[in-house]
Coordinates of C-alpha atoms and ligand atoms in Angstrom, one line a residue:
M16 CA 46.0 -4.8 -2.9
T17 CA 43.0 -4.5 -0.5
I18 CA 43.3 -5.0 3.2
T19 CA 40.5 -7.5 4.0
G20 CA 41.0 -8.2 7.7
K21 CA 41.1 -11.9 6.9
Q22 CA 43.3 -14.8 7.9
L23 CA 45.5 -16.7 5.5
I24 CA 45.2 -20.4 6.1
G25 CA 47.2 -22.5 3.8
G26 CA 46.6 -20.3 0.7
E27 CA 43.0 -19.5 1.5
W28 CA 42.0 -16.0 2.8
T29 CA 39.1 -16.6 5.2
Q30 CA 37.2 -14.4 7.7
G31 CA 38.4 -15.0 11.3
E32 CA 35.7 -16.8 13.4
A33 CA 36.5 -15.3 16.8
G34 CA 35.6 -11.6 16.7
S35 CA 37.4 -8.5 15.4
F36 CA 39.4 -5.5 16.4
H37 CA 40.7 -2.3 14.7
G38 CA 44.3 -1.1 14.3
A39 CA 44.9 2.5 15.5
N40 CA 46.9 5.5 14.3
P41 CA 49.3 6.3 17.2
Q42 CA 49.6 10.0 16.0
N43 CA 45.9 10.6 16.8
G44 CA 44.5 7.5 18.4
Q45 CA 42.0 7.1 15.6
K46 CA 40.7 3.7 14.5
L47 CA 42.0 2.4 11.2
Q48 CA 39.8 0.6 8.7
P49 CA 38.9 -2.2 8.0
A50 CA 38.0 -4.3 11.1
I51 CA 40.5 -7.1 11.5
S52 CA 38.9 -10.5 12.1
T53 CA 40.5 -12.8 14.6
A54 CA 41.3 -16.5 14.3
S55 CA 39.4 -19.2 16.1
S56 CA 40.9 -22.4 17.6
R57 CA 39.5 -24.3 14.7
Q58 CA 41.3 -22.0 12.3
V59 CA 44.6 -22.3 14.2
E60 CA 44.3 -26.1 14.0
A61 CA 43.6 -25.9 10.3
A62 CA 46.7 -23.8 9.7
V63 CA 48.9 -26.2 11.7
R64 CA 47.5 -29.2 9.9
M65 CA 48.3 -27.6 6.5
A66 CA 51.9 -26.7 7.7
E67 CA 52.5 -30.2 8.9
A68 CA 51.4 -31.6 5.5
A69 CA 53.4 -29.0 3.6
S70 CA 56.5 -29.8 5.7
K71 CA 56.8 -33.3 4.2
K72 CA 57.3 -31.9 0.7
F73 CA 58.9 -28.5 1.5
R74 CA 61.8 -30.1 3.5
H75 CA 62.9 -31.9 0.4
T76 CA 62.9 -28.8 -1.9
S77 CA 66.3 -27.9 -3.2
P78 CA 68.1 -24.8 -1.9
S79 CA 67.8 -23.3 -5.4
I80 CA 64.0 -23.6 -5.4
R81 CA 63.8 -22.1 -2.0
A82 CA 66.2 -19.3 -2.9
A83 CA 64.1 -18.4 -6.0
F84 CA 61.0 -18.4 -3.7
L85 CA 62.7 -16.1 -1.2
R86 CA 63.8 -13.7 -3.9
N87 CA 60.3 -13.6 -5.3
C88 CA 58.9 -12.8 -1.8
A89 CA 61.2 -9.7 -1.8
E90 CA 59.9 -8.8 -5.3
Q91 CA 56.3 -9.2 -4.3
I92 CA 56.9 -7.0 -1.2
M93 CA 58.5 -4.3 -3.3
A94 CA 55.5 -4.5 -5.7
L95 CA 53.2 -3.5 -2.8
G96 CA 54.7 0.0 -3.4
D97 CA 53.5 3.1 -1.6
E98 CA 50.4 1.3 -0.2
L99 CA 52.7 -0.7 2.2
L100 CA 54.8 2.3 3.2
E101 CA 51.7 4.5 3.8
R102 CA 49.9 1.9 5.9
L103 CA 53.1 1.2 7.9
S104 CA 53.4 4.9 8.8
A105 CA 49.7 5.2 9.7
E106 CA 49.9 2.1 12.0
T107 CA 53.3 2.9 13.7
G108 CA 53.9 6.6 13.5
Y109 CA 57.2 5.9 11.7
P110 CA 58.2 8.4 9.1
R111 CA 58.4 7.5 5.4
G112 CA 62.2 7.2 5.6
R113 CA 62.1 4.6 8.4
A114 CA 59.4 2.7 6.5
E115 CA 61.6 2.6 3.4
M116 CA 64.7 1.6 5.4
E117 CA 62.8 -1.3 7.0
R118 CA 61.4 -2.5 3.7
G119 CA 64.9 -2.4 2.2
R120 CA 66.3 -4.3 5.2
T121 CA 63.5 -6.9 5.0
C122 CA 63.9 -7.5 1.2
G123 CA 67.7 -7.5 1.6
Q124 CA 67.4 -10.1 4.3
L125 CA 65.3 -12.4 2.2
R126 CA 67.8 -12.1 -0.7
M127 CA 70.7 -12.7 1.7
F128 CA 69.2 -16.0 2.9
A129 CA 68.6 -16.9 -0.7
D130 CA 72.2 -16.4 -1.6
Y131 CA 73.3 -18.1 1.6
I132 CA 71.4 -21.4 1.2
E133 CA 72.7 -21.7 -2.4
T134 CA 76.3 -22.0 -0.9
G135 CA 75.1 -25.0 1.1
A136 CA 77.0 -23.6 4.2
H137 CA 73.9 -24.1 6.4
L138 CA 73.8 -27.8 5.7
D139 CA 77.2 -28.5 7.3
A140 CA 77.6 -31.6 5.2
R141 CA 80.2 -34.0 6.6
I142 CA 81.2 -37.4 5.5
D143 CA 83.4 -39.9 7.3
T144 CA 84.0 -42.8 5.0
A145 CA 83.9 -46.4 6.1
L146 CA 87.1 -48.0 7.5
P147 CA 86.2 -51.7 7.2
E148 CA 89.8 -52.8 8.0
R149 CA 90.1 -50.7 11.1
Q150 CA 91.2 -52.5 14.3
P151 CA 89.9 -53.4 16.8
F152 CA 86.6 -52.2 15.3
P153 CA 85.7 -51.3 11.7
R154 CA 84.2 -47.8 11.2
P155 CA 80.9 -47.6 9.3
D156 CA 80.1 -44.9 6.7
L157 CA 78.8 -41.9 8.5
R158 CA 77.3 -38.8 6.9
H159 CA 76.0 -35.7 8.7
L160 CA 73.5 -33.1 7.5
N161 CA 71.5 -30.3 9.0
Q162 CA 67.8 -30.8 8.3
P163 CA 64.7 -28.5 8.7
I164 CA 63.2 -28.8 12.1
G165 CA 59.6 -28.7 10.9
P166 CA 56.7 -26.1 11.2
V167 CA 57.8 -22.9 12.9
V168 CA 55.6 -20.3 14.6
V169 CA 56.8 -16.7 14.3
F170 CA 55.4 -13.9 16.5
G171 CA 55.6 -10.5 14.7
A172 CA 57.3 -7.7 16.8
S173 CA 55.5 -4.4 17.4
N174 CA 58.6 -2.2 16.8
F175 CA 59.8 -3.7 13.5
P176 CA 56.6 -4.0 11.4
L177 CA 58.5 -5.4 8.5
A178 CA 62.0 -6.5 9.5
F179 CA 60.9 -8.6 12.5
S180 CA 57.4 -9.4 11.5
V181 CA 55.5 -11.3 8.8
A182 CA 58.5 -11.6 6.4
G183 CA 61.2 -10.6 8.8
G184 CA 64.3 -12.4 9.9
D185 CA 62.6 -15.3 11.7
T186 CA 60.3 -16.1 8.8
A187 CA 63.1 -15.7 6.2
S188 CA 65.5 -17.9 8.1
A189 CA 62.8 -20.6 8.8
L190 CA 61.7 -20.7 5.1
A191 CA 65.3 -20.7 4.0
A192 CA 65.9 -23.7 6.2
G193 CA 62.9 -25.5 4.6
C194 CA 60.4 -25.1 7.5
P195 CA 56.8 -24.0 6.9
V196 CA 55.9 -20.9 8.8
I197 CA 52.8 -19.8 10.6
V198 CA 52.9 -16.1 11.6
K199 CA 51.0 -14.7 14.5
G200 CA 50.7 -11.1 13.4
H201 CA 51.1 -8.3 15.9
P202 CA 47.9 -6.4 16.5
S203 CA 49.7 -3.1 16.5
H204 CA 50.1 -3.1 12.7
P205 CA 47.6 -5.6 11.2
G206 CA 47.2 -3.9 7.8
T207 CA 50.9 -3.8 7.2
S208 CA 51.1 -7.5 8.2
E209 CA 48.3 -8.5 6.0
L210 CA 49.8 -6.8 2.9
V211 CA 53.1 -8.6 3.4
A212 CA 51.2 -11.9 4.0
Q213 CA 49.5 -11.3 0.6
A214 CA 52.9 -10.8 -1.0
I215 CA 54.2 -14.1 0.4
A216 CA 51.1 -16.0 -0.5
K217 CA 51.5 -14.9 -4.1
A218 CA 55.2 -16.1 -4.1
V219 CA 54.0 -19.4 -2.7
T220 CA 51.6 -19.9 -5.5
Q221 CA 54.0 -18.8 -8.2
A222 CA 56.6 -21.2 -6.9
D223 CA 54.0 -24.0 -6.9
L224 CA 54.9 -24.8 -3.3
P225 CA 52.4 -26.6 -1.0
R226 CA 49.9 -24.0 0.3
G227 CA 50.6 -24.8 3.9
V228 CA 54.2 -23.5 3.6
F229 CA 52.9 -20.2 4.8
S230 CA 49.9 -19.1 7.0
Y231 CA 49.1 -15.9 8.7
L232 CA 46.8 -15.6 11.7
I233 CA 46.1 -12.7 14.0
D234 CA 44.2 -11.8 17.2
E235 CA 44.4 -9.2 19.8
G236 CA 45.2 -11.2 22.8
H237 CA 47.1 -14.3 23.7
T238 CA 44.7 -17.1 22.6
V239 CA 46.0 -17.7 19.1
G240 CA 49.7 -17.5 20.1
A241 CA 49.2 -19.9 23.0
L242 CA 47.3 -22.4 20.8
L243 CA 50.1 -22.3 18.2
V244 CA 52.9 -22.9 20.8
K245 CA 51.0 -25.9 22.2
A246 CA 50.0 -27.4 18.8
P247 CA 51.7 -30.8 18.6
A248 CA 53.0 -30.4 15.0
V249 CA 54.8 -27.1 15.7
R250 CA 58.5 -27.7 16.2
A251 CA 60.0 -24.3 17.1
V252 CA 59.0 -20.7 17.9
G253 CA 60.6 -17.4 16.9
F254 CA 59.6 -14.4 19.1
T255 CA 60.7 -10.7 19.6
G256 CA 59.0 -8.8 22.3
S257 CA 58.7 -8.4 26.0
F258 CA 60.3 -10.4 28.8
A259 CA 56.8 -11.3 30.1
G260 CA 55.7 -12.5 26.6
G261 CA 58.9 -14.4 25.9
T262 CA 59.0 -16.2 29.2
A263 CA 55.2 -17.0 29.1
L264 CA 55.8 -18.7 25.7
M265 CA 58.8 -20.6 27.0
A266 CA 56.7 -21.9 29.9
L267 CA 54.0 -23.1 27.5
A268 CA 56.5 -24.8 25.3
N269 CA 58.1 -26.5 28.3
E270 CA 54.7 -27.8 29.5
R271 CA 54.2 -29.7 26.3
P272 CA 54.7 -33.5 26.5
D273 CA 57.5 -32.8 23.9
P274 CA 59.0 -29.4 24.8
I275 CA 60.1 -27.4 21.8
P276 CA 62.6 -24.5 21.6
V277 CA 61.3 -20.9 21.9
F278 CA 63.9 -18.6 20.4
A279 CA 62.8 -15.4 22.2
E280 CA 64.6 -12.1 21.9
M281 CA 63.5 -10.1 24.9
G282 CA 65.5 -6.9 24.7
S283 CA 68.2 -5.5 27.0
S284 CA 69.6 -2.3 28.5
N285 CA 72.7 -2.2 26.2
P286 CA 75.2 -0.5 28.6
I287 CA 77.8 2.0 27.3
F288 CA 81.0 2.1 29.4
L289 CA 82.6 5.5 28.9
L290 CA 86.3 5.3 29.8
P291 CA 88.0 8.3 31.4
Q292 CA 90.3 9.4 28.6
A293 CA 87.6 9.3 26.0
L294 CA 85.3 11.2 28.4
Q295 CA 88.0 13.9 28.9
Q296 CA 89.0 14.3 25.2
N297 CA 85.8 13.6 23.4
G298 CA 82.9 13.9 25.9
A299 CA 80.8 16.4 23.9
N300 CA 80.8 14.3 20.7
I301 CA 80.0 11.2 22.7
A302 CA 77.2 12.9 24.5
Q303 CA 75.7 13.8 21.1
G304 CA 76.0 10.3 19.9
F305 CA 74.5 8.9 23.1
V306 CA 71.4 11.1 23.1
G307 CA 70.9 10.4 19.4
S308 CA 71.1 6.7 20.0
F309 CA 68.8 6.4 23.0
T310 CA 66.1 8.6 21.4
L311 CA 66.3 7.1 17.9
G312 CA 63.0 5.7 16.8
S313 CA 61.4 7.0 20.1
G314 CA 63.8 4.7 22.0
Q315 CA 61.8 1.7 20.7
F316 CA 64.8 -0.4 19.8
C317 CA 65.9 -3.5 21.7
V318 CA 69.5 -2.2 21.3
K319 CA 68.7 1.2 22.7
P320 CA 71.5 2.2 25.2
G321 CA 69.5 2.4 28.4
L322 CA 72.6 2.7 30.7
L323 CA 75.8 4.7 30.5
I324 CA 78.5 4.0 33.0
A325 CA 81.4 6.4 33.8
V326 CA 83.7 7.5 36.6
D327 CA 82.3 10.7 38.3
G328 CA 84.1 14.0 38.2
E329 CA 84.3 17.2 36.3
P330 CA 84.4 15.6 32.8
L331 CA 81.3 13.6 33.6
Q332 CA 79.5 16.6 34.9
A333 CA 80.3 18.4 31.7
F334 CA 79.1 15.4 29.7
I335 CA 75.8 15.4 31.6
A336 CA 75.4 19.2 31.0
T337 CA 75.8 18.7 27.3
A338 CA 73.4 15.7 27.2
K339 CA 70.9 17.7 29.3
K340 CA 70.9 20.6 26.7
L341 CA 70.4 18.2 23.9
V342 CA 67.6 16.3 25.6
E343 CA 65.7 19.5 26.4
E344 CA 65.5 20.4 22.7
I345 CA 63.8 17.1 21.7
P346 CA 60.0 17.2 21.0
A347 CA 57.8 14.5 22.5
P348 CA 58.1 11.5 20.1
V349 CA 55.2 9.3 19.2
M350 CA 55.2 5.7 20.5
L351 CA 54.0 2.6 18.7
N352 CA 50.7 2.1 20.5
D353 CA 48.6 3.0 23.5
R354 CA 49.9 0.0 25.6
I355 CA 53.6 0.7 25.0
C356 CA 53.1 4.4 25.6
Q357 CA 51.3 3.8 28.9
T358 CA 53.9 1.3 30.1
F359 CA 56.6 3.8 29.4
Q360 CA 54.7 6.6 31.2
R361 CA 54.2 4.3 34.2
S362 CA 57.8 3.3 34.3
M363 CA 58.9 7.0 34.1
S364 CA 56.7 8.0 37.0
S365 CA 57.8 5.1 39.2
R366 CA 61.5 5.7 38.3
S367 CA 61.1 9.4 39.0
S368 CA 59.9 8.7 42.5
D369 CA 62.5 5.9 43.0
A370 CA 65.0 6.9 45.7
G371 CA 68.4 7.1 44.1
L372 CA 67.3 7.9 40.6
E373 CA 67.4 11.6 39.7
V374 CA 65.8 13.1 36.6
V375 CA 68.4 15.4 35.1
A376 CA 66.7 16.3 31.9
Q377 CA 63.4 16.0 30.1
G378 CA 62.5 16.7 26.5
K379 CA 59.8 19.1 25.4
P380 CA 56.5 18.4 27.2
L381 CA 53.8 16.2 25.8
H382 CA 51.5 17.5 23.1
D383 CA 48.0 18.2 24.2
V384 CA 46.6 15.7 21.6
D385 CA 45.0 12.4 21.5
G386 CA 48.0 10.4 20.1
Y387 CA 50.4 8.2 22.0
F388 CA 53.3 10.6 22.8
A389 CA 56.1 10.3 25.4
Q390 CA 58.6 12.7 26.9
V391 CA 62.3 12.0 26.5
T392 CA 63.9 11.5 30.0
L393 CA 67.5 11.2 31.2
F394 CA 68.3 10.0 34.7
T395 CA 71.4 9.8 36.8
T396 CA 72.3 7.6 39.7
S397 CA 75.2 6.3 41.7
A398 CA 76.8 2.9 41.1
Q399 CA 76.2 2.1 44.8
T400 CA 72.4 2.6 44.2
I401 CA 72.5 0.3 41.1
L402 CA 74.5 -2.3 43.0
E403 CA 71.9 -2.3 45.8
H404 CA 69.0 -2.2 43.4
P405 CA 70.0 -4.1 40.3
E406 CA 66.4 -4.1 39.1
L407 CA 67.1 -0.5 38.0
M408 CA 69.3 -1.9 35.3
E409 CA 66.3 -3.5 33.6
E410 CA 65.2 -2.3 30.2
T411 CA 62.7 0.6 29.8
F412 CA 61.3 0.5 26.3
G413 CA 61.2 4.1 25.1
P414 CA 63.2 7.3 25.0
A415 CA 64.9 7.1 28.4
S416 CA 68.3 6.3 29.7
V417 CA 70.3 6.3 33.0
I418 CA 73.8 7.6 33.6
I419 CA 75.5 5.6 36.3
K420 CA 78.2 7.5 38.2
C421 CA 81.0 5.4 39.6
R422 CA 83.7 6.3 42.2
D423 CA 86.5 4.6 40.3
R424 CA 87.5 1.9 37.8
E425 CA 86.9 -0.8 40.3
E426 CA 83.3 0.3 40.9
M427 CA 82.8 0.4 37.1
L428 CA 83.9 -3.2 37.0
K429 CA 81.6 -4.1 39.8
V430 CA 78.6 -2.8 37.8
A431 CA 79.8 -4.7 34.7
R432 CA 79.9 -7.9 36.7
R433 CA 76.3 -7.4 38.0
L434 CA 74.8 -6.8 34.6
P435 CA 72.2 -9.3 33.4
G436 CA 72.6 -10.9 29.9
Q437 CA 72.6 -8.2 27.2
L438 CA 72.2 -8.0 23.4
T439 CA 75.0 -5.5 23.3
A440 CA 77.7 -3.8 25.4
T441 CA 79.7 -0.8 24.3
V442 CA 83.0 0.7 25.3
Q443 CA 83.8 4.3 24.3
C444 CA 87.5 4.8 24.8
I445 CA 90.8 6.0 23.5
T446 CA 92.4 2.9 22.1
D447 CA 95.5 3.1 24.3
E448 CA 93.4 3.1 27.5
L449 CA 91.9 -0.3 26.6
A450 CA 95.1 -1.9 27.9
E451 CA 94.0 -1.1 31.5
Y452 CA 90.5 -2.4 30.8
G453 CA 91.1 -6.0 29.7
E454 CA 89.0 -7.3 32.5
L455 CA 86.1 -5.1 31.5
L456 CA 86.2 -6.2 27.9
D457 CA 86.4 -9.8 28.9
Q458 CA 83.5 -9.4 31.2
L459 CA 81.4 -7.7 28.5
A460 CA 82.1 -10.6 26.0
E461 CA 80.7 -12.9 28.7
T462 CA 77.6 -10.8 29.2
A463 CA 76.7 -9.6 25.7
G464 CA 76.1 -11.0 22.2
R465 CA 77.8 -8.1 20.6
V466 CA 80.6 -5.9 22.0
V467 CA 81.0 -2.5 20.3
V468 CA 84.1 -0.3 20.6
N469 CA 83.7 3.4 19.8
G470 CA 80.3 3.2 18.2
F471 CA 76.7 3.0 19.4
P472 CA 74.6 -0.2 19.7
T473 CA 71.7 1.1 17.5
G474 CA 71.9 0.0 13.9
V475 CA 72.1 -3.8 13.7
E476 CA 73.8 -4.7 10.4
V477 CA 72.2 -7.7 8.7
C478 CA 75.2 -9.8 7.6
H479 CA 77.0 -13.1 8.1
S480 CA 79.0 -12.0 11.2
M481 CA 76.1 -10.4 13.1
V482 CA 75.1 -11.7 16.5
H483 CA 71.8 -10.4 17.7
G484 CA 71.5 -12.6 20.8
G485 CA 73.0 -12.9 24.2
P486 CA 72.6 -14.6 27.6
F487 CA 69.2 -14.7 29.4
P488 CA 67.2 -12.5 29.9
A489 CA 68.3 -10.8 26.6
T490 CA 67.3 -14.0 24.9
S491 CA 66.1 -17.5 25.8
D492 CA 69.1 -19.2 24.3
R493 CA 72.6 -17.6 24.3
R494 CA 73.9 -20.0 21.6
F495 CA 71.9 -18.4 18.7
T496 CA 71.3 -15.1 16.9
S497 CA 68.1 -13.8 15.4
V498 CA 69.8 -11.6 12.9
G499 CA 72.3 -12.6 10.2
T500 CA 72.7 -15.8 8.3
N501 CA 73.5 -17.8 11.4
A502 CA 69.8 -17.2 12.4
I503 CA 69.0 -20.2 10.2
L504 CA 70.7 -22.6 12.7
R505 CA 67.7 -22.1 15.1
F506 CA 65.5 -24.0 12.6
L507 CA 67.8 -26.8 11.6
R508 CA 68.7 -30.1 13.4
P509 CA 71.6 -32.4 12.7
V510 CA 70.9 -35.9 11.4
C511 CA 73.5 -38.6 10.9
Y512 CA 73.1 -41.3 8.2
Q513 CA 75.0 -44.5 8.9
N514 CA 75.7 -47.0 6.2
Y515 CA 73.0 -45.5 4.1
P516 CA 72.5 -46.7 0.5
E517 CA 74.0 -44.1 -1.8
A518 CA 70.8 -43.7 -3.9
L519 CA 68.7 -42.9 -0.8
L520 CA 71.0 -40.3 0.6
P521 CA 70.0 -36.6 0.5
P522 CA 71.7 -35.0 -2.6
A523 CA 74.0 -33.0 -0.4
L524 CA 75.6 -36.2 0.9
R525 CA 75.9 -38.2 -2.3
N526 CA 79.4 -39.2 -3.5
N527 CA 79.2 -37.1 -6.7
N528 CA 78.2 -33.9 -4.7
P529 CA 75.5 -32.9 -7.2
L530 CA 74.9 -29.5 -5.3
G531 CA 78.6 -28.7 -5.7
I532 CA 78.8 -27.5 -2.0
P533 CA 81.7 -27.6 0.4
R534 CA 81.8 -30.7 2.6
L535 CA 84.0 -31.9 5.4
I536 CA 85.2 -35.3 4.0
N537 CA 87.3 -37.3 6.5
G538 CA 88.1 -34.0 8.3
V539 CA 89.1 -32.1 5.1
R540 CA 87.0 -29.2 3.7
T541 CA 86.4 -29.7 0.0
S542 CA 83.9 -29.3 -2.8
E543 CA 85.2 -32.2 -4.7
A544 CA 83.2 -35.3 -5.4
L545 CA 84.0 -38.4 -3.3
K546 CA 85.8 -40.9 -5.4
Ligands
NAP603 P1 54.7 -8.4 23.8 O1 53.7 -7.9 24.7 O2 55.7 -9.3 24.3 O3 53.9 -9.1 22.6 C1 54.6 -9.6 21.4 C2 53.7 -10.7 20.8 O4 53.6 -11.8 21.6 C3 52.3 -10.2 20.6 O5 51.8 -10.8 19.4 C4 51.5 -10.7 21.8 O6 50.2 -10.9 21.5 C5 52.2 -12.0 22.0 N1 52.2 -12.4 23.4 C6 52.7 -11.7 24.4 N2 52.5 -12.4 25.6 C7 51.9 -13.6 25.3 C8 51.4 -14.7 26.0 N3 51.6 -14.7 27.3 N4 50.8 -15.7 25.3 C9 50.7 -15.7 24.0 N5 51.1 -14.6 23.2 C10 51.7 -13.6 23.9 O7 55.5 -7.2 23.1 P2 55.0 -5.8 22.4 O8 53.5 -5.8 22.3 O9 55.8 -5.7 21.2 O10 55.4 -4.7 23.4 C11 55.3 -4.7 24.7 C12 56.6 -4.5 25.4 O11 57.5 -5.5 24.9 C13 57.3 -3.2 25.2 O12 56.8 -2.3 26.1 C14 58.7 -3.6 25.4 O13 59.0 -3.6 26.8 C15 58.8 -5.0 24.9 N6 59.4 -5.1 23.5 C16 60.6 -5.6 23.4 C17 61.2 -5.7 22.1 C18 62.5 -6.3 21.9 O14 63.1 -6.0 20.9 N7 62.9 -7.3 22.6 C19 60.5 -5.3 21.0 C20 59.2 -4.8 21.2 C21 58.7 -4.7 22.4 P3 49.1 -9.7 21.7 O15 49.8 -8.4 21.3 O16 48.0 -10.1 20.8 O17 48.7 -9.8 23.1

């Protein structure tokens, strides 16, 4: 495939009408070819119009048609072969292994949603049959079904150029639900994004779906994104990125005459609570796991552990000494782009001069090169400082973390109570000591979307049970996840059909159950037809 730098508007690749920019290789800062054209407001409107028109037909496609389409999207992405992997590495600095891992995850995710919608579980079909003789009032026939919400705008994330981008979890779950998708590509990896958009466009054509089911637009600024969020036909937004970006999009969505949901995943600090017996018995191993986890992928994961909380004393001093040695051996890692690199450097200089935060270890110094490299940094501070300056608990995106030293268990609990909403919270412990920390575990389940025991938060499994979500500011809506099959619920809305003629009901609600799916009939779960 050739990267053209064009926009995909309802099946047509066209030159963007609002200027152009170039991607860059973060290893050396050099421009990547070709120039990427950017979409005009007229082109945004055209994509939205096509999505609106496509929605009318796409929402009625059967789960099996959409499942076949999603599986073919995965096949078409695989068919891009080395070109995709090489471009991804050139645009992100990620090594080949990471590129392959992300491609596997992305295709696996598409196939997982295909399998899932074929079960009909997402539809939550329910039937309460009529009770005409009921006293004092008869009950009408009532049937409940989850329906696609309508056109969805997806913002590609900088740090997951495949798995949270053009064909990532937001797109896969929205298409699985039956919603057309318009992707606003991330300018940090435009070539990778276009290649994946080409793969999806091919799958749309081969499935003979309406062309507006998928469009791909890009710019290097906020214009296209803002226009998409404000477009009247758009019904929901999926976003992974910064707090500033997520909240700006939420504000735009709320200013609409008909506000729409913005499902924004905005990252978190992912605290690790290291309990005393585990620290005493297993400190060196945990230090190794912790340093590995906060520096993985240059620390550019929303589940990077940015805080570690433990009671101070000799075992913690030994833990810090081990972590320090490990950190000092780490070469300066490459960051995704100039902006992310500069934000990280600024945050490191301001944190280094913050009273109360002490730099205990730094990785190998920066290369004297043109690329976007950072220096791994480990801080320590006291719980008292954190409690007085809770802003120090905010996420820094990159290879840095803070060890918080507490006086005792009570102070550890105080820190836990002050934590803002998190994607994850972890406890490293000896199982027996958990009995004394019931309150901590309970607090963490209130604060985080995923509570990890004796593991590390990096490595988000894509499966049915995963929750990649959490209370604000980790996300905009604590009730949902952006990873795993439940991510589809963001793009569905329940509709109740009352006294509807059988022939006009959606197939999932008809008496003979033509889809053969499980349904809740008068309170009983069954896949049987309704007699
Ligand atoms: P970002 O700045 O939030 O941008 C993400 C996407 O949203 C980009 O396409 C961006 O467009 C768009 N956008 C941002 N603000 C917007 C606004 N006000 N109106 C319309 N569109 C807007 O995130 P990023 O570029 O990925 O990285 C920047 C920072 O985000 C990082 O330093 C890190 O702190 C955080 N981050 C968090 C996560 C996470 O997992 N939660 C992931 C990646 C990054 P343009 O790029 O075209 O401006």
